[in-house]
DNA sequence: ATGAAAGCGCTAACAA
DNA sequence: TTGTTAGCGCTTTCAT
């Protein structure tokens, strides 16, 4: 492996001049040409590690998500990757399992590996991203807000919940239950609020008993659905707070032979690998991919030196057909 | 961020001694303890970039897969990540979109970024991994074989196809169709062969007309299923060659109200987010996570200096309950 | 067993 | 514009 010293010697210049050529810093055309031809002859490729050690940076973006196996987050990852690649960055995907301790470890790694910046869908609003920001590296928080003043990309969750509920009401349903994620998570709370607003506005009712707080997992969806079906006055429709809750709930309904439209079902989030007839369930696609793309763009903008105060992007909860195509 | 110099000063030893403690080289117990406590106090974590520059190695493994959004490959990624992390490596996930050109780019990047090694689920047997091997970096091919002599981890696809088909036969089905991936892909061909073998062995028939060659996508599964249902003598059961074909096929069946057991359905590969009653479809879980784990272990073994001739691991196509739990 | 010191390959002051 | 030089944080001789 040739180094800049080899190139410098062959080209008859100093190593610094070679470095300048590599980095596009002004150098006389004659020397630049000599350097280029020497580099070519030696098949020189700059050593990223050395550069990283010196500059304390790299062209690697860390993406921390709670679950690579959740299709929503793989969509996000996809969006990040595409945008990053366009700008010459690569992406390291880290799986936090929604575990604050694992998150902490990955945030440290991001700094130690000299990653250029971090995009994180944090397990909690209180996730301490200070290690990264203190190192002067930009962070973009996605999916939920963070206590630190960093760029943020979230979805208009209230609107998503609201629109989906309105959809069910317009299909004629009245006793619409809402299976929500943990209400201490703002994402979950906002979506539930959208449901509540729609119910209040259209039906004049604030049906507290129809709200079931669950987790954001398949198992939670199953349990909540079973519980709802067991009630004396069972709901005629149900809104599921995320994709996994949707999967669990629909599984239960299938098992009971209770498929839509015998009961109304709306899901917040895509079901990319669902096996139910696509038309039977109202799916409110959330712009995961878009969120990833926007987050990457914001991060790269920071990496290029933008120093504005933190920006907050709120993506529409309802996708247009054009968004889906993209 | 603390460096070994900070730790050394606090512990009252030299940086070299700190380094020795970090690398498990003999040091008096008293100093070792002092170093460990100083490191703890400073929350010291060694800088991988610096170590990489010095040792000419890195602790990053490249993982190239055709599709992050396919649950099968996210399982693989999960397996790789867990095993790699245990050994102190991190994983960079790259998405090739099954595009040979993107693959080529990522393989180059792997070399240029000084990645320690590469695990690849290649788009084709002919994917040229020479760039990486020529740089002296180990490669492990997963999911399918590669023309280069490298370690390989594949699934016993014939057996998976065979067992799933036997299962359908034992449920009483006779006209069992097989929707296969592209037959020029060995994975697809082997699975179809398993189906053929089972049919021949148990029913004495080699029903060429019941084999439908498709792609490995949801759309392919939909199209194939529609076509099969349209036939005058329609099959009474169907074997789907991978998870996405399964999703597409089951979607169509749901839409037609033709859910199992009205028609037999077996899928090769897991349907982690299926919304059908789990019992209604025979799912032949493929050991994706295991494959990833084994591949990572093989790669790390090479990174530690193993020079044996290429090893080929064939994982059972049928998972035991214990495997599933893990 | 331990420390001093020399780099790994690169970039960025600082001089010239 | 160009070269000299001093590190980035770590590992590894080479002395002691």
XYZ file of C-alpha atoms (C1' of nucleotides) in Angstrom:
684
model
C 0.000 0.000 0.000
C 1.465 3.266 -1.129
C 1.344 6.269 1.202
C 1.410 9.964 0.470
C 5.142 9.857 1.159
C 5.677 7.432 -1.692
C 3.575 9.593 -3.945
C 5.382 12.731 -2.801
C 8.772 11.260 -3.502
C 7.792 10.016 -6.935
C 6.181 13.324 -7.819
C 9.059 15.338 -6.407
C 6.921 17.329 -3.973
C 6.213 17.347 -0.251
C 3.631 15.127 1.414
C 1.652 18.229 2.277
C 1.289 19.040 -1.381
C -0.002 15.565 -2.069
C -2.505 16.017 0.726
C -3.571 19.331 -0.759
C -4.177 17.805 -4.136
C -6.260 15.094 -2.532
C -8.319 17.624 -0.679
C -8.810 20.044 -3.517
C -6.730 22.823 -2.011
C -5.072 25.200 -4.409
C -1.806 23.854 -5.861
C 0.032 24.813 -8.999
C -1.225 22.899 -11.985
C 2.178 21.438 -12.763
C 2.618 19.891 -9.326
C -0.961 18.773 -9.212
C -0.468 16.898 -12.460
C 2.720 15.314 -11.192
C 0.956 14.200 -8.033
C -1.961 12.756 -9.929
C 0.218 10.785 -12.242
C 2.371 9.495 -9.392
C -0.721 8.504 -7.453
C -2.053 6.670 -10.444
C 1.197 4.872 -11.032
C 1.393 3.686 -7.432
C -2.303 2.864 -7.301
C -2.435 5.090 -4.289
C -5.580 5.116 -2.189
C -5.696 7.427 0.825
C -5.893 5.720 4.175
C -9.201 6.658 5.754
C -8.123 5.541 9.180
C -5.188 7.888 9.269
C -7.275 10.724 8.014
C -9.924 9.907 10.569
C -7.424 9.938 13.386
C -6.095 13.260 12.291
C -9.329 15.059 11.478
C -11.468 13.330 14.084
C -14.088 12.766 11.473
C -15.245 10.176 9.006
C -17.748 9.765 6.238
C -19.826 7.432 8.298
C -23.203 8.256 9.782
C -24.484 6.280 12.727
C -28.152 5.344 12.673
C -29.543 4.069 15.952
C -32.964 2.477 15.878
C -34.871 0.427 18.419
C -35.529 -2.575 16.195
C -34.131 -3.572 12.798
C -36.781 -6.193 12.547
C -39.636 -3.696 12.628
C -40.536 -2.817 9.031
C -41.215 0.747 10.019
C -37.634 1.236 11.046
C -36.226 -0.601 8.065
C -38.117 1.900 5.956
C -36.501 4.659 7.923
C -33.122 3.009 7.447
C -33.745 2.794 3.769
C -34.507 6.489 3.574
C -31.400 7.406 5.516
C -29.203 5.157 3.456
C -30.377 6.456 0.119
C -29.943 10.085 1.068
C -26.606 9.485 2.749
C -25.174 7.562 -0.125
C -26.055 10.347 -2.500
C -23.876 12.656 -0.431
C -20.986 10.224 -0.199
C -21.659 8.989 3.295
C -22.133 5.455 4.417
C -24.421 4.348 7.195
C -23.763 2.133 10.178
C -26.935 0.652 11.506
C -27.146 0.058 15.242
C -29.879 -1.774 17.021
C -30.692 -0.492 20.490
C -33.482 -2.949 21.287
C -35.059 0.109 22.908
C -32.638 -0.542 25.743
C -31.244 2.677 27.255
C -28.048 0.884 28.195
C -27.419 -0.399 24.673
C -28.254 3.049 23.413
C -25.650 4.562 25.684
C -23.058 2.118 24.406
C -23.814 2.862 20.786
C -23.703 6.594 21.338
C -20.251 6.198 22.833
C -19.169 3.999 19.970
C -20.384 6.598 17.533
C -18.060 9.115 19.083
C -15.124 6.784 19.478
C -15.436 5.526 15.928
C -15.330 9.127 14.911
C -18.608 8.937 13.141
C -19.513 12.160 11.428
C -22.899 12.367 13.069
C -25.787 10.387 14.449
C -29.426 9.918 13.591
C -31.353 8.376 16.429
C -34.830 7.077 17.020
C -34.382 7.098 20.752
C -35.929 4.757 23.257
C -36.954 7.722 25.339
C -37.161 11.496 25.277
C -34.580 11.453 28.008
C -31.979 9.540 26.069
C -28.789 11.386 26.833
C -27.217 12.265 23.515
C -24.812 14.600 25.264
C -21.822 12.374 24.604
C -22.232 13.030 20.925
C -23.130 16.688 20.990
C -20.349 17.372 23.488
C -17.923 15.952 20.945
C -19.213 18.563 18.517
C -20.939 16.054 16.301
C -24.416 16.776 14.995
C -27.340 14.636 16.019
C -30.765 14.410 14.441
C -33.575 13.020 16.565
C -36.252 11.182 14.648
C -39.663 9.795 15.463
C -39.792 11.623 18.782
C -38.424 14.721 20.413
C -35.377 14.794 22.591
C -34.563 16.902 25.592
C -31.429 18.190 23.813
C -31.715 21.070 21.356
C -31.029 19.200 18.126
C -32.642 18.950 14.721
C -35.756 16.844 14.884
C -37.938 15.044 12.375
C -41.235 13.738 13.596
C -44.549 12.732 12.142
C -47.749 14.608 12.734
C -49.038 11.862 14.952
C -52.117 13.655 16.124
C -53.223 14.172 12.564
C -52.551 10.559 11.698
C -54.724 9.394 14.566
C -57.348 11.987 13.763
C -57.561 11.189 10.057
C -57.687 7.468 10.553
C -60.469 7.823 13.085
C -62.439 10.148 10.828
C -62.070 7.501 8.143
C -63.661 4.879 10.363
C -66.467 7.235 11.354
C -67.200 7.940 7.725
C -67.374 4.228 7.093
C -70.246 4.256 9.571
C -68.579 2.978 12.717
C -69.456 4.539 16.052
C -67.992 2.612 18.966
C -64.396 2.985 17.909
C -61.765 1.710 20.296
C -58.170 2.885 20.281
C -55.293 0.594 21.157
C -52.434 2.864 22.012
C -48.760 2.471 22.790
C -47.532 3.454 26.240
C -49.006 6.877 26.996
C -45.787 8.161 28.477
C -44.375 8.034 24.966
C -45.362 11.198 23.178
C -45.802 9.421 19.868
C -48.438 7.205 21.411
C -50.062 10.017 23.344
C -50.387 12.241 20.300
C -51.939 9.514 18.205
C -54.451 8.783 20.937
C -55.204 12.481 21.156
C -56.018 12.514 17.460
C -58.475 9.693 17.988
C -60.005 11.521 20.956
C -60.336 14.760 19.005
C -62.058 13.032 16.110
C -64.486 11.225 18.389
C -65.304 14.424 20.224
C -65.716 16.448 17.079
C -67.838 14.034 15.116
C -69.655 12.074 17.777
C -69.597 14.464 20.678
C -68.275 11.745 22.896
C -65.050 11.295 24.817
C -65.157 7.571 25.331
C -62.454 7.045 27.929
C -63.336 3.398 28.345
C -62.542 2.689 24.704
C -58.906 3.657 25.052
C -56.624 0.723 25.808
C -53.054 1.459 26.715
C -50.743 -1.253 25.512
C -47.170 -1.544 24.310
C -46.089 -1.144 20.699
C -45.639 -4.889 20.171
C -47.493 -7.649 18.360
C -48.227 -9.343 21.656
C -49.710 -6.143 23.014
C -52.025 -5.904 20.039
C -53.184 -9.445 20.541
C -53.862 -8.968 24.236
C -55.661 -5.678 23.765
C -57.840 -7.057 20.997
C -58.779 -10.113 23.026
C -59.704 -7.907 25.922
C -61.826 -5.627 23.770
C -63.689 -8.538 22.204
C -64.425 -9.897 25.629
C -66.304 -6.844 26.769
C -70.075 -6.905 27.118
C -70.480 -3.931 24.816
C -67.830 -4.622 22.332
C -66.569 -1.903 19.981
C -67.578 -1.981 16.343
C -64.218 -0.728 15.152
C -60.693 -0.315 16.394
C -57.756 1.963 15.731
C -54.319 0.445 16.233
C -51.550 2.773 17.347
C -48.748 1.294 15.269
C -47.967 -1.403 12.745
C -47.139 -4.138 15.247
C -50.263 -3.529 17.294
C -52.087 -3.809 13.988
C -50.521 -7.146 13.208
C -51.419 -8.573 16.599
C -54.977 -7.286 16.513
C -55.654 -8.539 13.018
C -54.216 -11.935 13.902
C -56.738 -12.237 16.696
C -59.591 -11.089 14.488
C -58.619 -13.651 11.843
C -58.564 -16.397 14.404
C -62.041 -15.427 15.533
C -63.274 -15.235 11.969
C -64.073 -11.616 12.606
C -62.526 -10.054 9.540
C -63.417 -6.603 8.269
C -65.886 -5.220 7.488
C -67.583 -7.215 10.260
C -65.465 -4.984 12.416
C -63.747 -1.786 11.353
C -59.970 -1.764 11.504
C -57.549 1.082 10.965
C -53.826 0.846 11.487
C -51.330 3.660 11.908
C -48.326 2.484 9.972
C -47.782 0.263 6.992
C -48.180 -3.466 6.989
C -45.732 -4.262 4.208
C -45.903 -7.995 4.652
C -49.425 -8.398 5.786
C -51.302 -11.273 4.304
C -54.740 -9.841 4.668
C -56.559 -8.519 1.650
C -55.123 -4.988 1.421
C -58.519 -3.349 1.019
C -60.046 -4.776 4.170
C -58.096 -2.616 6.561
C -57.600 1.127 6.511
C -53.890 1.576 6.620
C -52.564 5.000 7.451
C -49.136 4.828 5.921
C -46.594 6.748 7.939
C -43.754 8.389 6.063
C -40.911 6.375 7.548
C -38.719 6.447 4.509
C -39.279 10.113 4.062
C -38.436 10.737 7.677
C -35.148 8.929 7.211
C -34.347 10.885 4.094
C -35.131 14.245 5.646
C -33.118 13.388 8.737
C -30.108 12.460 6.638
C -30.412 15.686 4.668
C -30.539 17.748 7.851
C -27.528 15.944 9.264
C -25.472 16.350 6.141
C -26.381 19.993 6.060
C -24.896 20.319 9.546
C -21.822 18.386 8.504
C -21.327 20.940 5.792
C -21.227 23.637 8.397
C -24.745 24.920 8.867
C -24.996 26.492 12.319
C -28.625 27.612 12.464
C -30.623 26.987 15.616
C -32.202 23.537 15.799
C -34.805 22.865 13.168
C -37.953 20.843 13.697
C -39.600 19.147 10.756
C -43.077 17.727 11.133
C -44.068 15.386 8.345
C -47.723 15.010 7.432
C -49.205 11.946 9.058
C -51.127 11.168 5.934
C -49.216 10.206 2.829
C -50.189 11.218 -0.635
C -50.131 8.607 -3.377
C -47.070 10.384 -4.761
C -45.235 9.859 -1.492
C -46.070 6.206 -1.566
C -44.771 5.823 -5.080
C -41.497 7.442 -4.112
C -12.964 11.853 25.731
C -10.262 10.367 27.867
C -7.165 8.854 26.271
C -4.722 6.310 27.599
C -2.524 9.206 28.683
C -5.232 10.491 30.995
C -5.730 7.032 32.404
C -1.989 6.544 32.786
C -1.587 9.782 34.662
C -4.459 9.081 36.999
C -3.260 5.534 37.639
C 0.334 6.638 38.082
C 1.687 4.395 35.342
C 2.911 4.771 31.775
C 0.651 4.734 28.737
C 2.308 1.514 27.674
C 1.118 -0.176 30.825
C -2.405 1.007 30.213
C -2.218 -0.423 26.747
C -0.980 -3.716 28.142
C -3.854 -3.945 30.554
C -6.271 -3.242 27.725
C -4.747 -5.976 25.628
C -4.416 -8.565 28.349
C -0.649 -8.544 28.476
C 0.978 -9.498 31.768
C 1.081 -6.607 34.243
C 1.400 -6.664 38.012
C -1.935 -7.025 39.672
C -1.519 -3.809 41.639
C -0.977 -1.666 38.540
C -3.647 -3.497 36.618
C -6.136 -2.682 39.325
C -5.053 0.959 39.377
C -5.470 1.168 35.619
C -8.875 -0.448 35.674
C -10.152 1.876 38.337
C -8.756 4.931 36.604
C -10.298 3.812 33.329
C -13.610 3.362 35.019
C -13.481 6.742 36.670
C -12.715 8.476 33.400
C -15.206 6.353 31.476
C -12.336 5.548 29.203
C -12.991 3.638 26.013
C -10.115 2.982 23.621
C -10.184 4.844 20.341
C -10.603 2.335 17.563
C -9.358 4.647 14.881
C -6.021 5.115 16.558
C -5.656 1.443 17.203
C -6.605 0.753 13.615
C -3.966 3.077 12.330
C -1.337 1.470 14.479
C -2.288 -2.162 13.925
C -3.484 -1.793 10.358
C -6.741 -3.438 11.162
C -10.271 -2.389 11.924
C -13.081 -3.872 13.898
C -15.714 -3.254 11.281
C -17.392 -5.960 9.282
C -19.252 -5.145 6.104
C -22.549 -6.935 5.553
C -24.003 -6.715 2.072
C -27.549 -7.883 1.596
C -30.008 -7.506 -1.264
C -32.833 -5.952 0.733
C -33.000 -4.494 4.242
C -36.732 -4.439 3.992
C -37.042 -8.188 3.634
C -37.565 -9.666 7.102
C -35.475 -12.650 6.161
C -32.436 -10.488 5.675
C -33.092 -8.416 8.754
C -32.988 -11.672 10.667
C -29.684 -12.431 9.035
C -28.445 -8.975 9.935
C -29.528 -9.486 13.484
C -27.587 -12.730 13.696
C -24.478 -11.143 12.250
C -24.732 -8.165 14.532
C -25.140 -10.154 17.719
C -22.230 -12.473 16.984
C -20.011 -9.659 15.774
C -20.696 -7.479 18.757
C -19.792 -10.302 21.104
C -16.374 -10.404 19.479
C -15.919 -6.655 19.586
C -16.749 -5.969 15.963
C -19.326 -3.623 14.622
C -21.306 -4.125 11.471
C -21.910 -1.840 8.537
C -25.046 -2.793 6.716
C -25.124 -2.222 2.960
C -28.107 -2.619 0.749
C -27.352 -3.855 -2.745
C -30.925 -3.935 -4.034
C -29.729 -7.119 -5.755
C -28.087 -4.770 -8.224
C -24.666 -6.018 -9.390
C -23.478 -2.469 -9.902
C -24.384 -1.363 -6.379
C -22.764 -4.528 -5.128
C -19.560 -3.674 -6.927
C -19.542 -0.217 -5.381
C -20.052 -1.549 -1.876
C -17.326 -4.135 -2.271
C -14.924 -1.382 -3.256
C -16.023 0.735 -0.318
C -15.411 -2.192 2.000
C -11.796 -2.294 0.893
C -11.271 1.452 0.875
C -12.782 1.854 4.317
C -10.392 -0.795 5.573
C -13.136 -3.052 6.731
C -11.832 -6.166 8.396
C -13.913 -8.483 6.244
C -17.156 -8.881 4.358
C -20.216 -11.063 4.641
C -22.284 -11.028 1.493
C -25.592 -12.403 0.353
C -24.756 -11.842 -3.270
C -27.144 -11.010 -6.052
C -25.586 -13.717 -8.156
C -23.160 -16.601 -7.980
C -20.958 -14.624 -10.294
C -20.639 -11.596 -8.082
C -16.993 -10.695 -8.278
C -15.695 -10.528 -4.749
C -12.129 -10.462 -6.027
C -11.590 -6.837 -5.001
C -11.922 -7.861 -1.406
C -10.046 -11.155 -1.445
C -7.235 -9.550 -3.450
C -6.817 -7.069 -0.600
C -6.265 -10.027 1.694
C -9.535 -9.559 3.508
C -11.724 -12.547 4.262
C -15.161 -12.919 2.732
C -18.000 -15.196 3.766
C -20.694 -15.932 1.208
C -24.129 -16.536 2.664
C -27.430 -17.764 1.311
C -25.839 -18.950 -1.918
C -22.536 -20.170 -3.236
C -19.994 -17.995 -4.937
C -17.561 -18.748 -7.703
C -14.668 -17.692 -5.457
C -13.222 -20.155 -2.969
C -14.444 -18.589 0.264
C -16.240 -19.761 3.374
C -19.889 -20.327 2.686
C -23.011 -20.671 4.783
C -26.132 -21.872 3.066
C -29.383 -23.474 4.037
C -30.328 -26.986 3.065
C -32.852 -25.698 0.620
C -33.685 -29.017 -0.930
C -34.572 -30.395 2.458
C -36.667 -27.358 3.302
C -38.660 -27.783 0.112
C -38.877 -31.514 0.635
C -40.043 -31.349 4.242
C -42.619 -28.678 3.601
C -44.056 -30.655 0.731
C -44.168 -33.853 2.767
C -46.042 -31.871 5.386
C -48.698 -30.878 2.866
C -48.979 -34.438 1.579
C -49.485 -35.699 5.085
C -52.246 -33.159 5.556
C -53.972 -34.967 2.698
C -53.257 -32.662 -0.222
C -52.382 -34.160 -3.594
C -52.262 -31.556 -6.345
C -49.546 -29.473 -4.764
C -48.224 -26.584 -6.820
C -44.850 -24.987 -6.269
C -44.252 -21.305 -6.798
C -40.522 -20.935 -7.165
C -38.062 -18.096 -7.435
C -36.044 -17.715 -10.636
C -34.679 -21.146 -11.462
C -31.300 -19.797 -12.447
C -30.809 -19.008 -8.771
C -29.581 -22.118 -7.040
C -31.553 -21.354 -3.881
C -34.765 -21.429 -5.853
C -33.766 -24.443 -7.900
C -32.869 -26.504 -4.849
C -36.119 -25.722 -3.088
C -38.074 -26.709 -6.176
C -36.052 -29.894 -6.362
C -37.086 -30.747 -2.818
C -40.703 -30.306 -3.794
C -40.188 -32.473 -6.865
C -38.461 -35.189 -4.865
C -41.234 -35.311 -2.293
C -43.923 -35.488 -4.962
C -42.085 -38.248 -6.775
C -41.410 -40.226 -3.642
C -44.844 -40.064 -2.086
C -47.138 -39.681 -5.038
C -45.080 -41.193 -7.832
C -45.718 -38.129 -9.920
C -43.449 -35.461 -11.390
C -46.008 -32.780 -12.064
C -44.096 -30.396 -14.250
C -47.167 -28.288 -14.922
C -47.562 -27.493 -11.238
C -44.246 -25.704 -11.049
C -44.520 -21.963 -11.577
C -41.328 -19.986 -11.949
C -41.680 -16.515 -10.521
C -39.470 -13.979 -8.811
C -38.872 -13.783 -5.092
C -41.177 -10.789 -4.631
C -44.643 -10.184 -3.211
C -45.889 -9.228 -6.646
C -44.599 -12.466 -8.079
C -46.460 -14.434 -5.453
C -49.674 -12.595 -6.237
C -49.345 -13.147 -9.974
C -48.447 -16.793 -9.641
C -51.313 -17.472 -7.260
C -53.813 -15.736 -9.508
C -52.599 -17.763 -12.421
C -52.837 -21.030 -10.527
C -56.374 -20.289 -9.344
C -57.374 -19.558 -12.883
C -56.494 -22.981 -14.159
C -59.203 -25.470 -15.054
C -57.748 -28.068 -12.709
C -56.666 -25.946 -9.900
C -54.181 -27.230 -7.313
C -55.448 -28.129 -3.850
C -52.318 -26.838 -2.172
C -49.354 -24.650 -2.893
C -45.763 -24.357 -1.733
C -44.276 -20.863 -1.795
C -40.552 -20.607 -2.415
C -39.816 -17.767 -0.023
C -41.436 -15.471 2.483
C -42.397 -12.730 0.033
C -43.956 -15.157 -2.426
C -45.874 -16.441 0.578
C -47.136 -12.997 1.466
C -48.322 -12.329 -2.069
C -50.004 -15.686 -2.449
C -51.799 -15.500 0.882
C -52.976 -11.987 0.092
C -54.634 -13.280 -3.059
C -56.178 -16.211 -1.239
C -57.573 -13.890 1.430
C -59.081 -11.655 -1.196
C -60.780 -14.658 -2.779
C -62.009 -15.882 0.591
C -60.014 -19.024 0.006
C -58.239 -19.316 3.316
C -56.671 -22.511 4.573
C -57.617 -25.267 5.052
C -59.816 -24.773 1.976
C -56.488 -24.793 0.218
C -53.196 -26.009 1.626
C -50.461 -23.446 2.006
C -46.844 -23.913 2.981
C -44.261 -21.164 2.979
C -40.495 -21.478 3.015
C -39.406 -18.723 5.337
C -40.960 -16.946 8.267
C -43.837 -14.527 8.109
C -43.030 -12.444 11.146
C -45.733 -9.920 10.504
C -48.383 -12.076 9.024
C -51.887 -11.226 10.019
C -53.368 -14.587 9.271
C -54.118 -16.989 12.081
C -50.684 -18.502 12.677
C -51.942 -22.087 12.575
C -53.549 -21.873 9.174
C -50.354 -21.925 7.155
C -47.431 -24.311 7.400
C -44.459 -22.090 7.821
C -41.057 -23.625 7.304
C -38.896 -21.257 9.283
C -35.510 -20.814 7.694
C -32.580 -20.217 9.998
C -31.707 -16.723 8.837
C -30.511 -15.480 12.174
C -28.448 -18.588 12.669
C -26.954 -18.198 9.219
C -25.879 -14.688 10.089
C -24.385 -15.809 13.366
C -22.447 -18.671 11.830
C -21.183 -16.463 9.036
C -19.928 -13.905 11.518
C -18.206 -16.607 13.533
C -16.473 -17.972 10.455
C -15.353 -14.526 9.420
C -14.017 -13.646 12.839
C -12.198 -16.951 12.925
C -10.430 -15.914 9.721
C -9.690 -12.513 11.140
C -7.976 -14.251 14.007
C -5.697 -15.958 11.561
C -7.308 -19.229 10.575
C -5.922 -20.291 7.192
C -7.764 -23.545 6.528
C -9.188 -24.195 3.087
C -12.658 -22.728 2.539
C -15.333 -24.204 4.729
C -18.901 -24.821 3.684
C -21.624 -24.907 6.304
C -25.052 -26.199 5.390
C -27.719 -25.366 7.933
C -30.726 -27.647 8.323
C -33.688 -26.292 6.413
C -36.012 -27.239 9.217
C -35.671 -25.443 12.507
C -36.127 -27.098 15.837
C -38.247 -25.353 18.484
C -35.016 -24.684 20.359
C -33.631 -22.801 17.361
C -36.767 -20.717 17.189
C -36.558 -19.817 20.832
C -32.962 -18.715 20.410
C 7.396 -6.056 34.832
C 7.661 -1.394 33.259
C 8.702 3.051 30.848
C 10.525 5.917 27.047
C 10.091 6.686 22.560
C 9.152 5.782 17.843
C 6.014 5.567 14.593
C 1.108 3.941 11.833
C -0.609 7.753 7.429
C -2.583 11.697 7.326
C -3.710 16.949 7.894
C -3.054 21.641 9.418
C -0.455 25.232 11.518
C 3.270 27.811 10.723
C 7.115 29.461 8.020
C 9.241 30.685 4.091
C 2.145 28.435 -3.450
C 4.981 25.248 -0.986
C 7.634 22.652 2.611
C 8.595 21.605 7.483
C 6.863 19.942 11.423
C 3.974 18.493 15.008
C 0.751 15.721 16.396
C -4.284 12.593 16.303
C -4.332 7.903 20.189
C -2.657 3.823 20.102
C 0.788 -0.310 20.074
C 5.277 -2.082 20.236
C 10.074 -2.452 20.240
C 13.925 -1.621 23.115
C 15.922 -0.581 27.310
C 15.913 -0.870 32.086
